[in-house]
JSON list of C-alpha atoms in Angstrom, two decimals:
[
{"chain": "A", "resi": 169, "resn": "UNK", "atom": "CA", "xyz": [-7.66, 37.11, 8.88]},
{"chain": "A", "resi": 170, "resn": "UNK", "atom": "CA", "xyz": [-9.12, 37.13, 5.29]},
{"chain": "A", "resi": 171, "resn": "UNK", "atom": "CA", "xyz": [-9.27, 39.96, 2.57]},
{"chain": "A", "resi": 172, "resn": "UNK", "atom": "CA", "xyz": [-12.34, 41.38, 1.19]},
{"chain": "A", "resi": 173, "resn": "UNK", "atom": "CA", "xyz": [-13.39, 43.89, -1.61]},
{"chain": "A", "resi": 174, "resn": "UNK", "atom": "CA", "xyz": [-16.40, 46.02, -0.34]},
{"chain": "A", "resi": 175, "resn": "UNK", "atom": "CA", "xyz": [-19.46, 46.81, -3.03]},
{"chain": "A", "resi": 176, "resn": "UNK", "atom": "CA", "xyz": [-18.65, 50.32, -2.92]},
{"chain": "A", "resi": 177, "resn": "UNK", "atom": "CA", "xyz": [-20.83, 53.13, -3.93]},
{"chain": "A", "resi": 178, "resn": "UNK", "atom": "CA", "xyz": [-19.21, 56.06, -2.04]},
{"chain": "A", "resi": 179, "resn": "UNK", "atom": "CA", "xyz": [-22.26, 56.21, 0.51]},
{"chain": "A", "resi": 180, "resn": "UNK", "atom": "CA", "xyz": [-22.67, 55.65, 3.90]},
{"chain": "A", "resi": 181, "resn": "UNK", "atom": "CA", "xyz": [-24.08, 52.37, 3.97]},
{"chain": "A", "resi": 182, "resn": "UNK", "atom": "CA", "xyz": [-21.05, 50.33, 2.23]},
{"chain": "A", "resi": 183, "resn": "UNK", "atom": "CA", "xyz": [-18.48, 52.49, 4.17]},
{"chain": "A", "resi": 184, "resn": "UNK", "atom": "CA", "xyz": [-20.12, 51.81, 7.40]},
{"chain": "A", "resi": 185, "resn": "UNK", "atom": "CA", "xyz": [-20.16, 48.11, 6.35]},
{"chain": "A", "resi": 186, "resn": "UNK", "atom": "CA", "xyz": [-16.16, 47.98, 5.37]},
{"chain": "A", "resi": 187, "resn": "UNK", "atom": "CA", "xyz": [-15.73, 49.66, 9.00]},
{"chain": "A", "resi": 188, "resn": "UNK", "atom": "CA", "xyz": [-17.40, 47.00, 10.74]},
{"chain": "A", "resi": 189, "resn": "UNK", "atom": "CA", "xyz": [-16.34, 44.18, 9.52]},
{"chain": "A", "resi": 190, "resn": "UNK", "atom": "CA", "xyz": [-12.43, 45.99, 9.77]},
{"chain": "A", "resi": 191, "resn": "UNK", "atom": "CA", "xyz": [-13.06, 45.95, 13.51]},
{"chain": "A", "resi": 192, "resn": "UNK", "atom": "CA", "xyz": [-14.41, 42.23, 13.01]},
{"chain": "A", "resi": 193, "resn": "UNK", "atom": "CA", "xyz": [-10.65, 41.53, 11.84]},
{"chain": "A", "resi": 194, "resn": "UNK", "atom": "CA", "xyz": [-11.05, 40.83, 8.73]},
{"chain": "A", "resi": 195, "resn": "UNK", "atom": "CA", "xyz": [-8.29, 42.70, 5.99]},
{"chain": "A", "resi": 196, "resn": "UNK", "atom": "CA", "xyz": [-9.99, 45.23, 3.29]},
{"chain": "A", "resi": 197, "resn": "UNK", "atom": "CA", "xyz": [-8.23, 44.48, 0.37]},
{"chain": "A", "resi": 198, "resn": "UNK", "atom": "CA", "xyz": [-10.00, 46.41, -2.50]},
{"chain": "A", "resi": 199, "resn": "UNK", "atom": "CA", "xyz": [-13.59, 48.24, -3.36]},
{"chain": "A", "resi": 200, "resn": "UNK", "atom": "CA", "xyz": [-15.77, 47.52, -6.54]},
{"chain": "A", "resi": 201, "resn": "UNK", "atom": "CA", "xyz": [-17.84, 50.46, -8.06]},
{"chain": "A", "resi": 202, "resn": "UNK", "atom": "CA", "xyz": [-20.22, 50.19, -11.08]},
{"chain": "A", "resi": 203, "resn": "UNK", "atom": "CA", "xyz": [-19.69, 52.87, -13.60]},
{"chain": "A", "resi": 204, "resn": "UNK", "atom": "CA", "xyz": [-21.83, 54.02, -16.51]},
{"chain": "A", "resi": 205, "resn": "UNK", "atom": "CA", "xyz": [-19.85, 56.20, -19.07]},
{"chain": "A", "resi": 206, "resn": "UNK", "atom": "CA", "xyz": [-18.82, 59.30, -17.27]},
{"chain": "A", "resi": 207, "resn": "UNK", "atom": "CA", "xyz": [-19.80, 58.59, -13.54]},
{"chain": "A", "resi": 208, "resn": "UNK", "atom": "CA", "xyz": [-21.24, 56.12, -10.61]},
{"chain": "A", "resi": 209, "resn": "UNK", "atom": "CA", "xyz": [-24.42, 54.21, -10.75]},
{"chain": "A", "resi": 210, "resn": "UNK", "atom": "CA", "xyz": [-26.82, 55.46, -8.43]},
{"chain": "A", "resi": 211, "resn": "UNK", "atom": "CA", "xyz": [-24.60, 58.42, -6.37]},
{"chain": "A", "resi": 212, "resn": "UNK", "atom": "CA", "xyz": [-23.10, 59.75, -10.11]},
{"chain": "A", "resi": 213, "resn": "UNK", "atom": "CA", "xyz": [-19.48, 59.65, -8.53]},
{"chain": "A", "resi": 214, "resn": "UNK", "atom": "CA", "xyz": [-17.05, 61.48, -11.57]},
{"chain": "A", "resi": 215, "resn": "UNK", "atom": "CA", "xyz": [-14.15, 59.31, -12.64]},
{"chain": "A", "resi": 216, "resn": "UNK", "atom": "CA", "xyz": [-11.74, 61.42, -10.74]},
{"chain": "A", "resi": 217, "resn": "UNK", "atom": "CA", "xyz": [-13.26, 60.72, -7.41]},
{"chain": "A", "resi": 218, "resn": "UNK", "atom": "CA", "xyz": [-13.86, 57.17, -8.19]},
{"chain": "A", "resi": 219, "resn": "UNK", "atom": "CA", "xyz": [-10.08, 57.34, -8.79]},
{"chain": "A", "resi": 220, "resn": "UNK", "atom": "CA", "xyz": [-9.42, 59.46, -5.75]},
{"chain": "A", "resi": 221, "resn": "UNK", "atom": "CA", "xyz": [-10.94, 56.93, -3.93]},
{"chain": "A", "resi": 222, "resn": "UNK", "atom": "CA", "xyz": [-7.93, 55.02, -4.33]},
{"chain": "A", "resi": 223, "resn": "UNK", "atom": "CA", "xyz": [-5.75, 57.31, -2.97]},
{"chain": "A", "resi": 224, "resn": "UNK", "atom": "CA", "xyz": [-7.86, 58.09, -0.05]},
{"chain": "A", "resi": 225, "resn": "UNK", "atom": "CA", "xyz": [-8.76, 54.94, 1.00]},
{"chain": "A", "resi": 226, "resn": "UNK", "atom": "CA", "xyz": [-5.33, 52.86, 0.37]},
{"chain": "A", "resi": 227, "resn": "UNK", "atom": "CA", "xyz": [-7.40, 50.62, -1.89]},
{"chain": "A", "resi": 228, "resn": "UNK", "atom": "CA", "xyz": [-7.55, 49.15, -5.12]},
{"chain": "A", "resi": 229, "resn": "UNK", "atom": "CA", "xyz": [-10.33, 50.27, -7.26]},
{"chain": "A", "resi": 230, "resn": "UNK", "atom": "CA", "xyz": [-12.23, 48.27, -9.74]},
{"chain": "A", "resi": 231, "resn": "UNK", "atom": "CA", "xyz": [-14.47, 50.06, -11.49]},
{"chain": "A", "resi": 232, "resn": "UNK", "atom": "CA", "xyz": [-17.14, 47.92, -13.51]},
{"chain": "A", "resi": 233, "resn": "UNK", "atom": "CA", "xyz": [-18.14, 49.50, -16.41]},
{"chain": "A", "resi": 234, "resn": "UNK", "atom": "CA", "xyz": [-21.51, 48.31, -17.54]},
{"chain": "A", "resi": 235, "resn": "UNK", "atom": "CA", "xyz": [-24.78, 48.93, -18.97]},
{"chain": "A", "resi": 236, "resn": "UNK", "atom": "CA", "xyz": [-28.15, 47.99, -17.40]},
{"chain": "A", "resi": 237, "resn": "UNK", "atom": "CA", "xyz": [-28.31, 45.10, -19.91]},
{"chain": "A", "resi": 238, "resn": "UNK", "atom": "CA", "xyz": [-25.28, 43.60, -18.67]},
{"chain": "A", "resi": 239, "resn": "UNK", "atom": "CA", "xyz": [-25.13, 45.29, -15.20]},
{"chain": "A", "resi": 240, "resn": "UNK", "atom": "CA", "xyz": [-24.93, 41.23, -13.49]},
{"chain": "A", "resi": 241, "resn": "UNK", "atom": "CA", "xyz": [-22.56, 39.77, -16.31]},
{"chain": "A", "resi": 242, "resn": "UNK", "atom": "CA", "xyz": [-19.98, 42.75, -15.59]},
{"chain": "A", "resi": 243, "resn": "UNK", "atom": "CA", "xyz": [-20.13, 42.66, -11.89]},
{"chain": "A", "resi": 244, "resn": "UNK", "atom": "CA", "xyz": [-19.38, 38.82, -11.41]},
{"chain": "A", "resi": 245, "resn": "UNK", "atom": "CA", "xyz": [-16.92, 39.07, -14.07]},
{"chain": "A", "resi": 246, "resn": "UNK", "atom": "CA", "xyz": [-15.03, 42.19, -12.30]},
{"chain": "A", "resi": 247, "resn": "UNK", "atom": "CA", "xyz": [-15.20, 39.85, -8.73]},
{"chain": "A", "resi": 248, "resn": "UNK", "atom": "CA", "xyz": [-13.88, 36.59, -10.65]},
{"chain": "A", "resi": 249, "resn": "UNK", "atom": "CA", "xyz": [-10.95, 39.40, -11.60]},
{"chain": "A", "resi": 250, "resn": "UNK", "atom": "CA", "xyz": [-10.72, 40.74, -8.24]},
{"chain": "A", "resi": 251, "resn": "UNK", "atom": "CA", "xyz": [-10.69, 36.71, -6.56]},
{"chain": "A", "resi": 252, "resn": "UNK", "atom": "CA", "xyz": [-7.82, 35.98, -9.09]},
{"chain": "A", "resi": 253, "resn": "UNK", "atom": "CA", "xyz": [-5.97, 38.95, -8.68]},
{"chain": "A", "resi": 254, "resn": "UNK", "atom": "CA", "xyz": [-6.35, 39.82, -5.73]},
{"chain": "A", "resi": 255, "resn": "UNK", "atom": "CA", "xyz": [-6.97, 36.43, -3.66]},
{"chain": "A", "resi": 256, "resn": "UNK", "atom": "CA", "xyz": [-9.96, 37.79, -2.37]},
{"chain": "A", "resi": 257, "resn": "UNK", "atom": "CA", "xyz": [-13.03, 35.20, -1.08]},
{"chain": "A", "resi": 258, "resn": "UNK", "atom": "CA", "xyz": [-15.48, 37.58, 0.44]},
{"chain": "A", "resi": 259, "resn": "UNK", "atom": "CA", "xyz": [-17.60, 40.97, -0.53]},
{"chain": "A", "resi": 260, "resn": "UNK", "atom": "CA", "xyz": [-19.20, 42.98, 2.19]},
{"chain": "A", "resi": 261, "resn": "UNK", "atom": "CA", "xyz": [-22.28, 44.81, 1.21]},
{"chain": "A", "resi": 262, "resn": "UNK", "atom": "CA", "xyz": [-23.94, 47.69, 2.81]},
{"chain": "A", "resi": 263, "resn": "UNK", "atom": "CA", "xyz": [-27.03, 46.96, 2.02]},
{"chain": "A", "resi": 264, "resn": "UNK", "atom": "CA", "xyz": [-30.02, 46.73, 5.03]},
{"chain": "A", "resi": 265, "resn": "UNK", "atom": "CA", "xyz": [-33.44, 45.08, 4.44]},
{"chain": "A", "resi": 266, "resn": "UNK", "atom": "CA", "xyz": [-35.03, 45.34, 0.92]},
{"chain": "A", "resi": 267, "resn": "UNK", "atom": "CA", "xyz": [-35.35, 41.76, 0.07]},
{"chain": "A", "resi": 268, "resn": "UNK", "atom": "CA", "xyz": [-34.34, 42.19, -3.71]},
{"chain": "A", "resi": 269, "resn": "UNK", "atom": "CA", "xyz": [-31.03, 43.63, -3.09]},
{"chain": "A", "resi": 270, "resn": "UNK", "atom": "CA", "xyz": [-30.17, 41.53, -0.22]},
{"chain": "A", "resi": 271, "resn": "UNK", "atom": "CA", "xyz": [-30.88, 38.77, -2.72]},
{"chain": "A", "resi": 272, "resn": "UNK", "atom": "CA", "xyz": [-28.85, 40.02, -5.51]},
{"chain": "A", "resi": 273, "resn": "UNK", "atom": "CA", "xyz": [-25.95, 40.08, -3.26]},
{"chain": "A", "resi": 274, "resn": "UNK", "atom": "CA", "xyz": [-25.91, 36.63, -2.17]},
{"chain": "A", "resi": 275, "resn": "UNK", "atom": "CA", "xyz": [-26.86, 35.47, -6.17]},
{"chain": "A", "resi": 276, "resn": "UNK", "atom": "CA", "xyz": [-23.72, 37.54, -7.30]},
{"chain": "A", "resi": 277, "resn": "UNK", "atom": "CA", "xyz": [-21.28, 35.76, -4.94]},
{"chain": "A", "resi": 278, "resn": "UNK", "atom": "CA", "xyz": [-22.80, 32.71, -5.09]},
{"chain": "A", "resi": 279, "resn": "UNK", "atom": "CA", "xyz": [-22.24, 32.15, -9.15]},
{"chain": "A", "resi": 280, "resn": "UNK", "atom": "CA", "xyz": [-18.39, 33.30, -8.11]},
{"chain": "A", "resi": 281, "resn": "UNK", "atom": "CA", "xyz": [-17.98, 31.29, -5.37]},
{"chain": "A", "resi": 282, "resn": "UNK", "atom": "CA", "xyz": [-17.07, 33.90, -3.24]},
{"chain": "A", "resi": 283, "resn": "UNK", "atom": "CA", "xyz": [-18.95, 34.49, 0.48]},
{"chain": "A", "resi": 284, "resn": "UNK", "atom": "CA", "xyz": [-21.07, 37.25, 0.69]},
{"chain": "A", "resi": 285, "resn": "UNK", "atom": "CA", "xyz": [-21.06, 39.37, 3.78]},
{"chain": "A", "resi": 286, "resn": "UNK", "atom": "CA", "xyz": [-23.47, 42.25, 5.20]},
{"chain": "A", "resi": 287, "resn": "UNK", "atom": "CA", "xyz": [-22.89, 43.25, 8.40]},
{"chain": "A", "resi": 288, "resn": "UNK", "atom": "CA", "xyz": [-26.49, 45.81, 7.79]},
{"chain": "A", "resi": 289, "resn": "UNK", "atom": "CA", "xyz": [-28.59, 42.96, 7.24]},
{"chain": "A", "resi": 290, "resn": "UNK", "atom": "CA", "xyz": [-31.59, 43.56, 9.52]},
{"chain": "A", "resi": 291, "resn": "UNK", "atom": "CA", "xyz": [-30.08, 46.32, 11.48]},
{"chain": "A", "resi": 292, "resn": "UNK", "atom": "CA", "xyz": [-32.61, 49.32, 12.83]},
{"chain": "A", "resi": 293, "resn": "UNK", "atom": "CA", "xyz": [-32.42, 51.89, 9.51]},
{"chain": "A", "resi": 294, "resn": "UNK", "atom": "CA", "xyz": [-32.44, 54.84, 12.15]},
{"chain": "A", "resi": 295, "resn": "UNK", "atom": "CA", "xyz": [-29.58, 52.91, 14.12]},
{"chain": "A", "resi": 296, "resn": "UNK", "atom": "CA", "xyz": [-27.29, 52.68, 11.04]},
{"chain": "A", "resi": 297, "resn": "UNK", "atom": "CA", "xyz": [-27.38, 56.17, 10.26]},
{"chain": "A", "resi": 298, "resn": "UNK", "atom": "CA", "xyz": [-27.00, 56.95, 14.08]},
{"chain": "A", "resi": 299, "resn": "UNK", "atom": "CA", "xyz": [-23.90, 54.19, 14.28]},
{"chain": "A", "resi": 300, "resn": "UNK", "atom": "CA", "xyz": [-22.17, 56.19, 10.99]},
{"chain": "A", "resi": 301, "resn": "UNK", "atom": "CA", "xyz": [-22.20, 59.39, 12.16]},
{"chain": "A", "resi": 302, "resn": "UNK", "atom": "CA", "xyz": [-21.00, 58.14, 16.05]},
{"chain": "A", "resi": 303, "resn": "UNK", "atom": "CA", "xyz": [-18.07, 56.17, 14.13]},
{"chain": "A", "resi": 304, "resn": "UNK", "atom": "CA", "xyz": [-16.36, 59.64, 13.10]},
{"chain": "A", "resi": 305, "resn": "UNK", "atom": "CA", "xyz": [-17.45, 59.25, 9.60]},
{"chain": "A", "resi": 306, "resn": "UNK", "atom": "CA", "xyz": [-17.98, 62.91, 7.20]},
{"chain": "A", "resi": 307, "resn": "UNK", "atom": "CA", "xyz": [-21.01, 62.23, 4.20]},
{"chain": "A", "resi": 308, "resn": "UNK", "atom": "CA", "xyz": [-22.19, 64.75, 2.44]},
{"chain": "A", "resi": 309, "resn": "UNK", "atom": "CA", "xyz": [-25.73, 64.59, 1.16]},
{"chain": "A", "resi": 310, "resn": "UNK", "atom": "CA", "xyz": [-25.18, 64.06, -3.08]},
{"chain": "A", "resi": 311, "resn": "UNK", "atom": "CA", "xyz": [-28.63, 63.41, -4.64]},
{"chain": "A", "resi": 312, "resn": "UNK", "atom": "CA", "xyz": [-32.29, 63.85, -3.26]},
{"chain": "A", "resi": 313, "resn": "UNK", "atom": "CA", "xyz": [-35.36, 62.27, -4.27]},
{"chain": "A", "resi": 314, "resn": "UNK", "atom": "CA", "xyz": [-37.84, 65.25, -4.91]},
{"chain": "A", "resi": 315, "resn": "UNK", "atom": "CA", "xyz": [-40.47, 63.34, -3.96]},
{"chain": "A", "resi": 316, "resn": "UNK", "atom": "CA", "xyz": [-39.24, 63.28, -0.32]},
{"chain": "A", "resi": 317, "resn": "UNK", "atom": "CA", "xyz": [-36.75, 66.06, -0.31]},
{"chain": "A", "resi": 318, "resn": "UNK", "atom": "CA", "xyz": [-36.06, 69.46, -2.11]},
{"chain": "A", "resi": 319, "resn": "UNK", "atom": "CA", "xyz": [-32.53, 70.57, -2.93]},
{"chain": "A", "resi": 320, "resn": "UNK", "atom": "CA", "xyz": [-32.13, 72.52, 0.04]},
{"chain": "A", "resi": 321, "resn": "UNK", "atom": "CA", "xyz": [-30.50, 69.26, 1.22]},
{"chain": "A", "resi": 322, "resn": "UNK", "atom": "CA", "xyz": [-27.71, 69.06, -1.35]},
{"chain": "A", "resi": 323, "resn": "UNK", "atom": "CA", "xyz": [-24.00, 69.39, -0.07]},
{"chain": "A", "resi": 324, "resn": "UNK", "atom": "CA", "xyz": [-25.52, 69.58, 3.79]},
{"chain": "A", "resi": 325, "resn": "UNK", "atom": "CA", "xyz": [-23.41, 67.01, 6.08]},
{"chain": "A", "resi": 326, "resn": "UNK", "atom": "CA", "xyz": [-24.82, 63.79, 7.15]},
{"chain": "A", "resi": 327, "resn": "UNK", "atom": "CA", "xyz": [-24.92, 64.37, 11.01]},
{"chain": "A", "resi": 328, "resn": "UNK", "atom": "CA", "xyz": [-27.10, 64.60, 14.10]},
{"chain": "A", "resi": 329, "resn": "UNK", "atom": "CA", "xyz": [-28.55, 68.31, 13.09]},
{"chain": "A", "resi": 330, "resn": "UNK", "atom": "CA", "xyz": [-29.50, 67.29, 9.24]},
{"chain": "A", "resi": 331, "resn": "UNK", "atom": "CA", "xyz": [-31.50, 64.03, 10.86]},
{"chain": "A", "resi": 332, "resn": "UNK", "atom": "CA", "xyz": [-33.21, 66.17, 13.11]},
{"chain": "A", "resi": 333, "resn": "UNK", "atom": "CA", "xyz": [-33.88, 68.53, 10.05]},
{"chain": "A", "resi": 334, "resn": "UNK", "atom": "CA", "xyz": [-35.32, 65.52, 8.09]},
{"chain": "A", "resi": 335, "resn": "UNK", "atom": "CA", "xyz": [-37.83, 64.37, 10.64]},
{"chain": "A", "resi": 336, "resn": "UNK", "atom": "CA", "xyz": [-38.96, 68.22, 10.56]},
{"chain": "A", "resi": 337, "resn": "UNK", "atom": "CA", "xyz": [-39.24, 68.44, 7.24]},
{"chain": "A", "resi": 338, "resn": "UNK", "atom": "CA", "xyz": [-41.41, 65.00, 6.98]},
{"chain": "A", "resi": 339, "resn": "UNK", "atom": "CA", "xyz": [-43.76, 66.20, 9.83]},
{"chain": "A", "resi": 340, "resn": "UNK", "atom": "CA", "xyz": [-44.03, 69.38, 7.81]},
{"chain": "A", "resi": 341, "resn": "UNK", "atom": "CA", "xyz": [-45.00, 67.47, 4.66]},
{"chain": "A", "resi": 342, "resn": "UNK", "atom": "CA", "xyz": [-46.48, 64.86, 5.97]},
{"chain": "A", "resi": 343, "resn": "UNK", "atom": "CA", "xyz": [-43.90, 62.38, 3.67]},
{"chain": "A", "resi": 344, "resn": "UNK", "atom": "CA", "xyz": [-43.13, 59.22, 5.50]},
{"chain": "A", "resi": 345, "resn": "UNK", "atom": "CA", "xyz": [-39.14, 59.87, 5.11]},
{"chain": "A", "resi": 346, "resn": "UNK", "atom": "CA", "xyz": [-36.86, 56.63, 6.02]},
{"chain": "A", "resi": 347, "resn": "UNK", "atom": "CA", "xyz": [-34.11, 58.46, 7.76]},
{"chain": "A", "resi": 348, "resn": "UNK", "atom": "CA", "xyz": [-31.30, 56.11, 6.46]},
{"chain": "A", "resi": 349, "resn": "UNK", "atom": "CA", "xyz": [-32.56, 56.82, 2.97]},
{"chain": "A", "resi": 350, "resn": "UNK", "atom": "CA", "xyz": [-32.69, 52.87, 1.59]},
{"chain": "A", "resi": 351, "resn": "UNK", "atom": "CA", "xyz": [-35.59, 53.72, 0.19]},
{"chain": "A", "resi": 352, "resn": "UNK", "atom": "CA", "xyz": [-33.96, 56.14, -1.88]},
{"chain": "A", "resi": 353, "resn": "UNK", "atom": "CA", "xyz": [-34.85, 59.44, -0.60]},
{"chain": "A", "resi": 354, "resn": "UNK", "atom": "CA", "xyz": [-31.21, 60.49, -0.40]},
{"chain": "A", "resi": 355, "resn": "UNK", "atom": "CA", "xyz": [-27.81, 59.18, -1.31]},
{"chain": "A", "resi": 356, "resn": "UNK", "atom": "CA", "xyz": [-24.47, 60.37, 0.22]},
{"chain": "A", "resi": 357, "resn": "UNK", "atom": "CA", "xyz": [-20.52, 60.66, -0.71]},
{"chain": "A", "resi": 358, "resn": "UNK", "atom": "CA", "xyz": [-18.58, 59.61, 2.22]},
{"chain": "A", "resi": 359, "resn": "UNK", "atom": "CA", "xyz": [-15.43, 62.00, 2.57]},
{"chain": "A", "resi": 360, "resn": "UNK", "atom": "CA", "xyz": [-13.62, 61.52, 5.56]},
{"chain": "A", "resi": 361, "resn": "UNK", "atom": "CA", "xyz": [-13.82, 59.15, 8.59]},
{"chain": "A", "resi": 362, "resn": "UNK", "atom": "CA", "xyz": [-11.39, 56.41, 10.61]},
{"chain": "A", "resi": 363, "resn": "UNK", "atom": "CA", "xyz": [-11.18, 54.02, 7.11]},
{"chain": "A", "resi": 364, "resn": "UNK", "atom": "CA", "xyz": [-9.45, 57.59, 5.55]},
{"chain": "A", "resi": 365, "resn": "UNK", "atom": "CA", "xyz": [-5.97, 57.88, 4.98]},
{"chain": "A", "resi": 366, "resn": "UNK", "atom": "CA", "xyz": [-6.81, 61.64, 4.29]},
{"chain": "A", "resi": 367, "resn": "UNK", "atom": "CA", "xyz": [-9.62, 63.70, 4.33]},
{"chain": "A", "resi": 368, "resn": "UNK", "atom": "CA", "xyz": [-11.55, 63.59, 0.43]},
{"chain": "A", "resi": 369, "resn": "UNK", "atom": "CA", "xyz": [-10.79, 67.32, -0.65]},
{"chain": "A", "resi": 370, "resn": "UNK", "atom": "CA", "xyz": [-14.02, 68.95, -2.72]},
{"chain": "A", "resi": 371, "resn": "UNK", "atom": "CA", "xyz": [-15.92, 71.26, -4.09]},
{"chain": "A", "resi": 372, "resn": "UNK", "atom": "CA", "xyz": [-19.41, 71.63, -4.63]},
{"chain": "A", "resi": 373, "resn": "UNK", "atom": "CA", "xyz": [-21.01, 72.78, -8.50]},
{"chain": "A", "resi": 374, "resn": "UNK", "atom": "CA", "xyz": [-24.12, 72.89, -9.97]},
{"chain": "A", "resi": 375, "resn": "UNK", "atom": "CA", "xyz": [-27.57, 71.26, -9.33]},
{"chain": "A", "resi": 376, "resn": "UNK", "atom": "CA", "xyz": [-28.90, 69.39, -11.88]},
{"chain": "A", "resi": 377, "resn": "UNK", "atom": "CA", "xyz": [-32.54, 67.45, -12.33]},
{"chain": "A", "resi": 378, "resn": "UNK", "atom": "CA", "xyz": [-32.54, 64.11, -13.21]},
{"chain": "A", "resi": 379, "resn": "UNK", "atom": "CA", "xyz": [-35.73, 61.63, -14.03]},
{"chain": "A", "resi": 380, "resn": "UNK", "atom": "CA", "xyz": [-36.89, 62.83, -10.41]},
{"chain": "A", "resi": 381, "resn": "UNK", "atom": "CA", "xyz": [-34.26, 63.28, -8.23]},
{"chain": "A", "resi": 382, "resn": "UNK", "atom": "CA", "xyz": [-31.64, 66.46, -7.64]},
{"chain": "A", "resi": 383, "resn": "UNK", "atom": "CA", "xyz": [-28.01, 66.05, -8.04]},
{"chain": "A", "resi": 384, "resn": "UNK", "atom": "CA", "xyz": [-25.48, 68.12, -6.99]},
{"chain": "A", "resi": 385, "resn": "UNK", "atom": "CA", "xyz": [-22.06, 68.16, -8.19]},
{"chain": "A", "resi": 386, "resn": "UNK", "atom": "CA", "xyz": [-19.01, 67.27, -6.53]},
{"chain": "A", "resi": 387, "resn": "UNK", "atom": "CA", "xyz": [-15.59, 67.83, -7.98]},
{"chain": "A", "resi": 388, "resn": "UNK", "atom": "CA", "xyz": [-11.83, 67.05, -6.53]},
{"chain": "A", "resi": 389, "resn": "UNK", "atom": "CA", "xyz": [-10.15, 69.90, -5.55]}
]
């Protein structure tokens, strides 16, 4: 079957998608992870767990280092790499229903000539977090959008009990709260799970605000 390098955030959603399309048959090859200056886009992954990664996973990393000005240029230019390199004709996304980013996907692969695969597309939001945590896969909860959720979250496992504890906390509020968190109410780092070679090895530092959403740090142990 074919290789294929994963969009790769460290959160559930790309992991989950890698998994799938693994059982699908298809080989995964490498992961792709957008960097500004000290840490990930979006989850703020350090270097040295991006690196990690690599380790952990048994799986090239490219890390595309890029401002928002150039964010597009970068990332087809790191695939064209990765397609040379590596031989690779496909990249799996994780991403569900928002219409922009499903979009954004396809355009990326499209000027590369590479296929674009998401094995999310569509899928039930509540049934992808469900199908995550049933697969045997450890998140821990990284950043929080304080408009939907305080920091109590931060460093709390992804799993059955911290759902449950969401849809509490919504009721309470009375904040419509996607449980998946694609709307951004939450981002995870994925640490252990059946695509690990070993279990991601961690500790957790300080909270920080940022714009306004809580982050919590994460460091390799």
């Amino acid at each position: 079957m074919e290789k294929f390098v994963t969009s790769f955030s460290g959160g559930k959603d790309c992991t989950l998608a890698m998994y799938l399309i693994k059982e699908r048959g298809f080989i995964p090859d490498s992961i792709i992870i957008t960097v500004k200056e000290t840490d990930s886009w979006t989850h703020g992954i350090n270097l040295k767990m991006i690196e990690e990664y690599e380790n952990v996973l048994g799986l090239k990393v490219y890390p595309v280092f890029c401002r928002m000005d150039n964010y597009e240029e970068e990332f087809e230019n790191t695939l064209r790499r990765i397609k040379k390199e590596r031989g690779v004709n496909i990249c799996v996304f994780g991403d569900i229903d928002i219409e922009q980013h499903l979009n954004w996907n396809k355009t990326r692969c499209k000027n590369v000539g590479i296929e674009c695969i998401m094995p999310l597309e569509k899928i039930d939001r509540e049934e992808a977090v469900e199908r995550f945590i049933d697969s045997g896969f450890k998140a821990i909860i990284k950043k929080v959008n304080l408009n939907y959720l305080n920091e109590s979250f931060l460093g709390r496992e992804l799993n059955r009990e911290t759902i449950e504890d969401i849809k509490r906390y919504s009721e309470e509020k009375n904040i419509e709260i996607d449980l998946c968190g694609e709307n951004g109410e939450y981002h995870t780092i994925v640490v252990d799970g059946p695509l690990f070679n070993k279990k991601l090895n961690y500790n957790l530092g300080e909270i920080k605000e940022e714009y306004q959403s809580a982050i919590i740090e994460v460091n390799i142990v």
